PDB file of C-alpha atoms in Angstrom:
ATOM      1  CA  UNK T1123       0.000   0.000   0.000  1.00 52.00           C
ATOM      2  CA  UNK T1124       1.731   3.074  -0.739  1.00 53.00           C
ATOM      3  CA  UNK T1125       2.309   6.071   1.647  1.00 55.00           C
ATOM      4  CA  UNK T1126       0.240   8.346  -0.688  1.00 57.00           C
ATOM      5  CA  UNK T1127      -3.420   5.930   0.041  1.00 57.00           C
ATOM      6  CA  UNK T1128      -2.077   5.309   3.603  1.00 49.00           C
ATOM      7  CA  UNK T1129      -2.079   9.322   3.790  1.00 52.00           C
ATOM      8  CA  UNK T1130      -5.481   9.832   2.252  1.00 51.00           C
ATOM      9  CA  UNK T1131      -7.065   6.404   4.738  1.00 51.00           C
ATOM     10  CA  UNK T1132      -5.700   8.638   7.520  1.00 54.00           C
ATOM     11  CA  UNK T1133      -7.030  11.681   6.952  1.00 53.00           C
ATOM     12  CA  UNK T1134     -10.709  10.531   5.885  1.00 54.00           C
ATOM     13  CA  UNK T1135     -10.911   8.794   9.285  1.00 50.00           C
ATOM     14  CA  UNK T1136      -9.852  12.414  11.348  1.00 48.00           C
ATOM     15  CA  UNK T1137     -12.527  13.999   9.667  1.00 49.00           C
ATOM     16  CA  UNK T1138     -15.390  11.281  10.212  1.00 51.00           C
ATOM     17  CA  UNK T1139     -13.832  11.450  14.105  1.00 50.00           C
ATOM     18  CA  UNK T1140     -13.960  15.584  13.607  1.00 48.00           C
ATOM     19  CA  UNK T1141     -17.626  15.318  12.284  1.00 51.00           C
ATOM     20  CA  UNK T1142     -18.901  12.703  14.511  1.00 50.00           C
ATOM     21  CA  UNK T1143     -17.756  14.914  17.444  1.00 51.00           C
ATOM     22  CA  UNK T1144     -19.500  17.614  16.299  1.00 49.00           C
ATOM     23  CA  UNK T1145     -22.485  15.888  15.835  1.00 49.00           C
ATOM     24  CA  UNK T1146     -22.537  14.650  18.724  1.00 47.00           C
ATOM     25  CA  UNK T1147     -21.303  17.569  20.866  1.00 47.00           C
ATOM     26  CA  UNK T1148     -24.869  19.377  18.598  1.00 48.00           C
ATOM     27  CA  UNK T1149     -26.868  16.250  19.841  1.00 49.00           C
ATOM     28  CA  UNK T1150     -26.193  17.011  23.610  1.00 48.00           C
ATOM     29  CA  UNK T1151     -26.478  20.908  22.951  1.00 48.00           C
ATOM     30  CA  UNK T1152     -29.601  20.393  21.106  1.00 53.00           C
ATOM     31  CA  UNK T1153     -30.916  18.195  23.674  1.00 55.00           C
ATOM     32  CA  UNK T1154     -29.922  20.985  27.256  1.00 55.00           C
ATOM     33  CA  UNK T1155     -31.970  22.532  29.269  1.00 56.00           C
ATOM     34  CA  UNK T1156     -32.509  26.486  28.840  1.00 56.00           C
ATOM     35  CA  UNK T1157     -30.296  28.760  31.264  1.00 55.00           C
ATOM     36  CA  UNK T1158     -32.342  30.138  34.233  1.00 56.00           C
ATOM     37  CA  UNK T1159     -33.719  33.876  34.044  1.00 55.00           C
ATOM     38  CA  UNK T1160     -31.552  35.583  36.273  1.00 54.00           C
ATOM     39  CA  UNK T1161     -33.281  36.738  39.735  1.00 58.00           C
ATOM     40  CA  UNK T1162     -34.171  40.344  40.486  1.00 50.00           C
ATOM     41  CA  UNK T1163     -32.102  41.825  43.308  1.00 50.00           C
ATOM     42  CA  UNK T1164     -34.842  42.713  46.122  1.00 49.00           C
ATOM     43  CA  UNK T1165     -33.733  45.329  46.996  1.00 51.00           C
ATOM     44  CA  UNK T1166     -33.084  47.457  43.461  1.00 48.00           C
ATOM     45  CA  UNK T1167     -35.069  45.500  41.386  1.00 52.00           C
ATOM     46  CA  UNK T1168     -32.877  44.625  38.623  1.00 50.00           C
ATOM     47  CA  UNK T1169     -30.856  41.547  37.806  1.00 49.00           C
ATOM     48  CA  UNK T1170     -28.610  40.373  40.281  1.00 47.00           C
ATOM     49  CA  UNK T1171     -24.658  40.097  39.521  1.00 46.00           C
ATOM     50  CA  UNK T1172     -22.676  37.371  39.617  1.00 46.00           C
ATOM     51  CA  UNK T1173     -21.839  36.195  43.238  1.00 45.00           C
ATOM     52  CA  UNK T1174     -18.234  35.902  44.054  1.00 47.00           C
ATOM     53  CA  UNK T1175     -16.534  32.895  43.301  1.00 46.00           C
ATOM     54  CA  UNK T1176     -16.412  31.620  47.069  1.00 48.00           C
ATOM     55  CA  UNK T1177     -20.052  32.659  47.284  1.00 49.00           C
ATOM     56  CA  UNK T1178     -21.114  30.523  43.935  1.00 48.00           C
ATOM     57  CA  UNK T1179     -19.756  27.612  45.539  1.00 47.00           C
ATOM     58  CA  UNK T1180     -22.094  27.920  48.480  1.00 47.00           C
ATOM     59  CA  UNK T1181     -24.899  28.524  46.680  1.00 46.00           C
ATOM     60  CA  UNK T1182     -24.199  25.314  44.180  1.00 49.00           C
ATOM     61  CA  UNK T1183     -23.629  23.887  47.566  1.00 49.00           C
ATOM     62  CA  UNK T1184     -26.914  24.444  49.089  1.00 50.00           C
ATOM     63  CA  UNK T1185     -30.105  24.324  47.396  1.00 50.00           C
ATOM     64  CA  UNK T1186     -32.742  27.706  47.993  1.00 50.00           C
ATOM     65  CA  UNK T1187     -36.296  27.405  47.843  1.00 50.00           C
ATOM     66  CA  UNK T1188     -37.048  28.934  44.349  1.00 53.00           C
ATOM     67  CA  UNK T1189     -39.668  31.776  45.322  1.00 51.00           C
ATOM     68  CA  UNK T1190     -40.144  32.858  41.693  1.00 49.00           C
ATOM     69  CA  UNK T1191     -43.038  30.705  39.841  1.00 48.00           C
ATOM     70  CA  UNK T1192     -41.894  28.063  37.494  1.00 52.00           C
ATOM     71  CA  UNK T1193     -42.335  29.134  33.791  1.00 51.00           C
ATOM     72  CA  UNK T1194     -42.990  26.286  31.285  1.00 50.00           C
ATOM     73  CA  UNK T1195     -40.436  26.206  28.439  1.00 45.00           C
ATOM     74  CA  UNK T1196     -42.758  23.713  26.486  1.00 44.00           C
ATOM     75  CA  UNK T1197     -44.446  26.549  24.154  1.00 43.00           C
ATOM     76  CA  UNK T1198     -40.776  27.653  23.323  1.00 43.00           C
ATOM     77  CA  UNK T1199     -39.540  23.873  22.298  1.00 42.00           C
ATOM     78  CA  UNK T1200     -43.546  23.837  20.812  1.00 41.00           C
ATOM     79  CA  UNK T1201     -42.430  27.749  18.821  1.00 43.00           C
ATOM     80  CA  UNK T1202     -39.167  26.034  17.369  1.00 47.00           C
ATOM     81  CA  UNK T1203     -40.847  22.679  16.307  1.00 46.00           C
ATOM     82  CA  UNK T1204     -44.385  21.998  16.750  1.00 48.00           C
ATOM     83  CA  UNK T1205     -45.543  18.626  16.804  1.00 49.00           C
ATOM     84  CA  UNK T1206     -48.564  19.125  14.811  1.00 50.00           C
ATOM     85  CA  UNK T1207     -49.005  21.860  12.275  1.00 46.00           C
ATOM     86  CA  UNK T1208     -51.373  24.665  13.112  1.00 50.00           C
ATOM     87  CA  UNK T1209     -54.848  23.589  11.285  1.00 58.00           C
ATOM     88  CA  UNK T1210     -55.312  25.538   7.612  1.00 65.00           C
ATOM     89  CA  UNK T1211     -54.011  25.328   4.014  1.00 81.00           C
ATOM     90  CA  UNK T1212     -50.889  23.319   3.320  1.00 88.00           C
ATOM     91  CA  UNK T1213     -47.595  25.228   2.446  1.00 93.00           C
ATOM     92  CA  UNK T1214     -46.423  22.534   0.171  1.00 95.00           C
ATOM     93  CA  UNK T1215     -47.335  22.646  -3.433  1.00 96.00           C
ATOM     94  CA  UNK T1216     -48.923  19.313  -3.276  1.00 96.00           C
ATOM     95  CA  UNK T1217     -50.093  19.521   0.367  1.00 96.00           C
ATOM     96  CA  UNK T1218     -50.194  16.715   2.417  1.00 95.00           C
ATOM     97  CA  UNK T1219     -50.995  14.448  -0.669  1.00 96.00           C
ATOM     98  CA  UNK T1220     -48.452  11.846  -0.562  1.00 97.00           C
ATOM     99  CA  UNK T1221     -49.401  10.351  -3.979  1.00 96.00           C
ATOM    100  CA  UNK T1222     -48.322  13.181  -5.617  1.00 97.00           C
ATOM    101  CA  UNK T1223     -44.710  11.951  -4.778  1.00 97.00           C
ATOM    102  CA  UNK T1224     -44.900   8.391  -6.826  1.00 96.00           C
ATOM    103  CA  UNK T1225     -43.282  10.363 -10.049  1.00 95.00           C
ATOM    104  CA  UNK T1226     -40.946  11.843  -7.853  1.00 95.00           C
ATOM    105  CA  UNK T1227     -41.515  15.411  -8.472  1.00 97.00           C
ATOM    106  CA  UNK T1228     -43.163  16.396  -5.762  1.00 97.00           C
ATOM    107  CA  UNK T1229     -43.164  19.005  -2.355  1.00 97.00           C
ATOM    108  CA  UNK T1230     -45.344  17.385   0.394  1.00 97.00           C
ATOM    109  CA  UNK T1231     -45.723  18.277   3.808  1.00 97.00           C
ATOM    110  CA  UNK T1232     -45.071  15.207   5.592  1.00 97.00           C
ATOM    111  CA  UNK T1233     -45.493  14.293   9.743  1.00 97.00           C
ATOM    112  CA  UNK T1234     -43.807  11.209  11.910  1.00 97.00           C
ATOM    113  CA  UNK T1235     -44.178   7.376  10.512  1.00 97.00           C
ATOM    114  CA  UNK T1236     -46.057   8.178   6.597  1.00 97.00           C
ATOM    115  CA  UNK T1237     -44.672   6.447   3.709  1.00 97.00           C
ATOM    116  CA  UNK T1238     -43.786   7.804   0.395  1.00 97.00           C
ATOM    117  CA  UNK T1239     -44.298   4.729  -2.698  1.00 96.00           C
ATOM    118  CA  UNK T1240     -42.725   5.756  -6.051  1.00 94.00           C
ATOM    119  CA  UNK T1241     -43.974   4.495  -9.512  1.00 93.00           C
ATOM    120  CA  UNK T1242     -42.919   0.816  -9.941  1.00 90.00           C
ATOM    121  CA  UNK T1243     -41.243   2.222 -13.384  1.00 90.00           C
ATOM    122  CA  UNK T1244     -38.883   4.134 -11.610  1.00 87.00           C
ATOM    123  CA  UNK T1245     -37.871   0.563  -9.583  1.00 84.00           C
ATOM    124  CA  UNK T1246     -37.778   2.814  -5.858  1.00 87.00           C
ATOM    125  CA  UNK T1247     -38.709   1.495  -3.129  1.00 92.00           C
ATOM    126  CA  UNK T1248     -40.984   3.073  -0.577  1.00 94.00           C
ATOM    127  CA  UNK T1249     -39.231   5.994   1.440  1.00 95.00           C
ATOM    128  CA  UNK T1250     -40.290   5.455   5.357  1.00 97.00           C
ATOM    129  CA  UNK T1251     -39.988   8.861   7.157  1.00 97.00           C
ATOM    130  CA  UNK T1252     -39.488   9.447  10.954  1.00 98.00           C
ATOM    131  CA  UNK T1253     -39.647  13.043  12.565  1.00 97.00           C
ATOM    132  CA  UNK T1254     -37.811  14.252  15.837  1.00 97.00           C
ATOM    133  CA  UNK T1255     -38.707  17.962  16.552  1.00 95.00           C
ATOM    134  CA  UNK T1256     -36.139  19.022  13.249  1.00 96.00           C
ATOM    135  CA  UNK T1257     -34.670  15.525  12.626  1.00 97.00           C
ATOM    136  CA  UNK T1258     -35.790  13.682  10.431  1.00 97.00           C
ATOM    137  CA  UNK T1259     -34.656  10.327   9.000  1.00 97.00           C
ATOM    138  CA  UNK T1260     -35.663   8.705   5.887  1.00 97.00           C
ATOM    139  CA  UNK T1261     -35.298   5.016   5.359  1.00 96.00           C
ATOM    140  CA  UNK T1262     -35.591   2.305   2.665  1.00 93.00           C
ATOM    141  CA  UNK T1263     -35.016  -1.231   2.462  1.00 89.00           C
ATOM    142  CA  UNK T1264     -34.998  -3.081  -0.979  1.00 81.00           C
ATOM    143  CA  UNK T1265     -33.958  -5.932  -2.283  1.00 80.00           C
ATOM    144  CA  UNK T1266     -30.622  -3.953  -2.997  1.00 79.00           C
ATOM    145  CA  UNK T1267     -29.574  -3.084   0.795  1.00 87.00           C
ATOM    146  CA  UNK T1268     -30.758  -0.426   3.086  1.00 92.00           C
ATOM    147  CA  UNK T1269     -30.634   3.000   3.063  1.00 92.00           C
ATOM    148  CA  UNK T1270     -30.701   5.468   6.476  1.00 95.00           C
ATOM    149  CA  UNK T1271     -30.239   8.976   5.916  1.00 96.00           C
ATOM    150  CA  UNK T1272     -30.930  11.340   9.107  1.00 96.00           C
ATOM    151  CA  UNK T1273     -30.491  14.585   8.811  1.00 96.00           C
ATOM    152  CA  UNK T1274     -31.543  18.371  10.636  1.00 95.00           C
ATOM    153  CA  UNK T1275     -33.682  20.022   8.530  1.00 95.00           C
ATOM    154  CA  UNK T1276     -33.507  23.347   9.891  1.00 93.00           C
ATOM    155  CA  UNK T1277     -29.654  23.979   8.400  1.00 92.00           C
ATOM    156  CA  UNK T1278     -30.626  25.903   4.678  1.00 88.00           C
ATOM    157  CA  UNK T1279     -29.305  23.450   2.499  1.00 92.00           C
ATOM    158  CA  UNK T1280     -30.049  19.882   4.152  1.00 95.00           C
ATOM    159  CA  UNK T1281     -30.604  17.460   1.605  1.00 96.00           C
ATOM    160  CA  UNK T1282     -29.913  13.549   0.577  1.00 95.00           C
ATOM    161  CA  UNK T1283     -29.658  11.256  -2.347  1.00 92.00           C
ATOM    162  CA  UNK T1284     -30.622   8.152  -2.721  1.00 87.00           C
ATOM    163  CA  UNK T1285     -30.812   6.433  -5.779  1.00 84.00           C
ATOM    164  CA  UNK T1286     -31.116   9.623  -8.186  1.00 88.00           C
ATOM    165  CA  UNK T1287     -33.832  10.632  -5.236  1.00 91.00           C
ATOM    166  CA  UNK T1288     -33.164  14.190  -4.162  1.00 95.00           C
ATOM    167  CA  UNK T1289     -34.673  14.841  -0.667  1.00 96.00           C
ATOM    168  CA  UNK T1290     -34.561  18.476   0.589  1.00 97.00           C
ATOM    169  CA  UNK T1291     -36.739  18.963   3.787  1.00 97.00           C
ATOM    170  CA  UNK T1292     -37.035  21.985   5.541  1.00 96.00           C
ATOM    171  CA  UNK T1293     -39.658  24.037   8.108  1.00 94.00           C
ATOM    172  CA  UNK T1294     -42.686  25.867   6.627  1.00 93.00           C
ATOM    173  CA  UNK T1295     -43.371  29.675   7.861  1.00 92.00           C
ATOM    174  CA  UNK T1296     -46.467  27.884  10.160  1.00 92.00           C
ATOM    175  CA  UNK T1297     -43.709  25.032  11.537  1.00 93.00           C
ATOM    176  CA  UNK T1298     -44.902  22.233   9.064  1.00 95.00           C
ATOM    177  CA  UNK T1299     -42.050  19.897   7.645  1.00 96.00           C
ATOM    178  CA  UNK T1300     -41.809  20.132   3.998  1.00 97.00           C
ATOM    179  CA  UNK T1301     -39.973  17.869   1.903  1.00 97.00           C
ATOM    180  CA  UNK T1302     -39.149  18.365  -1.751  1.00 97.00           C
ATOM    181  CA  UNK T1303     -38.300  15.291  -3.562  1.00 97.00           C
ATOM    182  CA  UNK T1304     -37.000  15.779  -7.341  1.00 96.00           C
ATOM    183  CA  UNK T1305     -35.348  13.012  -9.688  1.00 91.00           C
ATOM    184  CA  UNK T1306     -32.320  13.018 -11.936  1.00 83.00           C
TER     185      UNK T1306
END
């Protein structure tokens, strides 16, 4: 093996360890709780400063009764990535209609566990889709192997191919998931 492909082997693994990271380091980011408001000083009214260092580590050390009434941060998760679009007119060109897809040309607005079946001319097997808040992961499994492609669809320019299947899903204005689906 020469030194030249050796070179190449080892760099294509750094970067899938570089990306992987990242991914995952995104996963756990994605997945944190929101900061705490900061607490109004009682006595001024506005925000309270940072304690001193020796006085953050006795108030990490003890736990205070939280006097201030718990807000929900469900409506904001809800905001960013509703699990049901609101109720009205479809976004997508072809709306929710899912056999608009089987030439596939199509832009459908598609929810958790549907299935998208293609011509039997064009020899695709049927596209499985899962949604996760702004993941979303397609699947197929023919006779030729699987196919898993996950991907977040709120980055611009997320898209897949699978097959000369182009799959480009993104968020609607009213927080539906769209996918467009074109064919070389």
């Amino acid at each position: 093996m020469s030194t030249r492909i050796l070179g190449l082997l080892t760099t294509t693994a750094a970067v899938s360890m570089a990306l992987s990271g990242g991914v995952a380091a995104a996963s756990v980011a994605r997945n944190a709780p929101p900061p705490a408001p900061p607490q109004a000083n009682a006595q001024s009214g506005h925000p309270a400063s940072d304690p001193a260092p020796d006085q953050n580590a006795a108030a990490n050390a003890e736990p205070k009764p939280n006097t201030a009434p718990q807000q929900n941060s469900a409506p904001e998760q809800q905001a960013a990535a509703p699990e049901s679009p609101p109720k009205g007119r479809s976004e997508a060109k072809d709306g929710t209609d899912l056999k608009a897809c089987e030439d596939a040309e199509c832009q459908v607005e598609i929810k958790d566990r549907q299935t998208i079946k293609f011509d039997r001319k064009l020899g695709m097997d049927p596209l499985h889709v899962r949604l996760d808040g702004n993941r979303v992961t397609f699947s197929s499994r023919g006779r030729n192997g699987v196919m898993v492609a996950s991907m977040d669809a709120s980055w611009p320019r997320a898209t897949t191919t699978y097959n000369g299947l182009t799959l480009r899903p993104h968020r609607a204005k009213n927080g539906a998931m769209i996918l467009d689906v074109s064919h070389d």
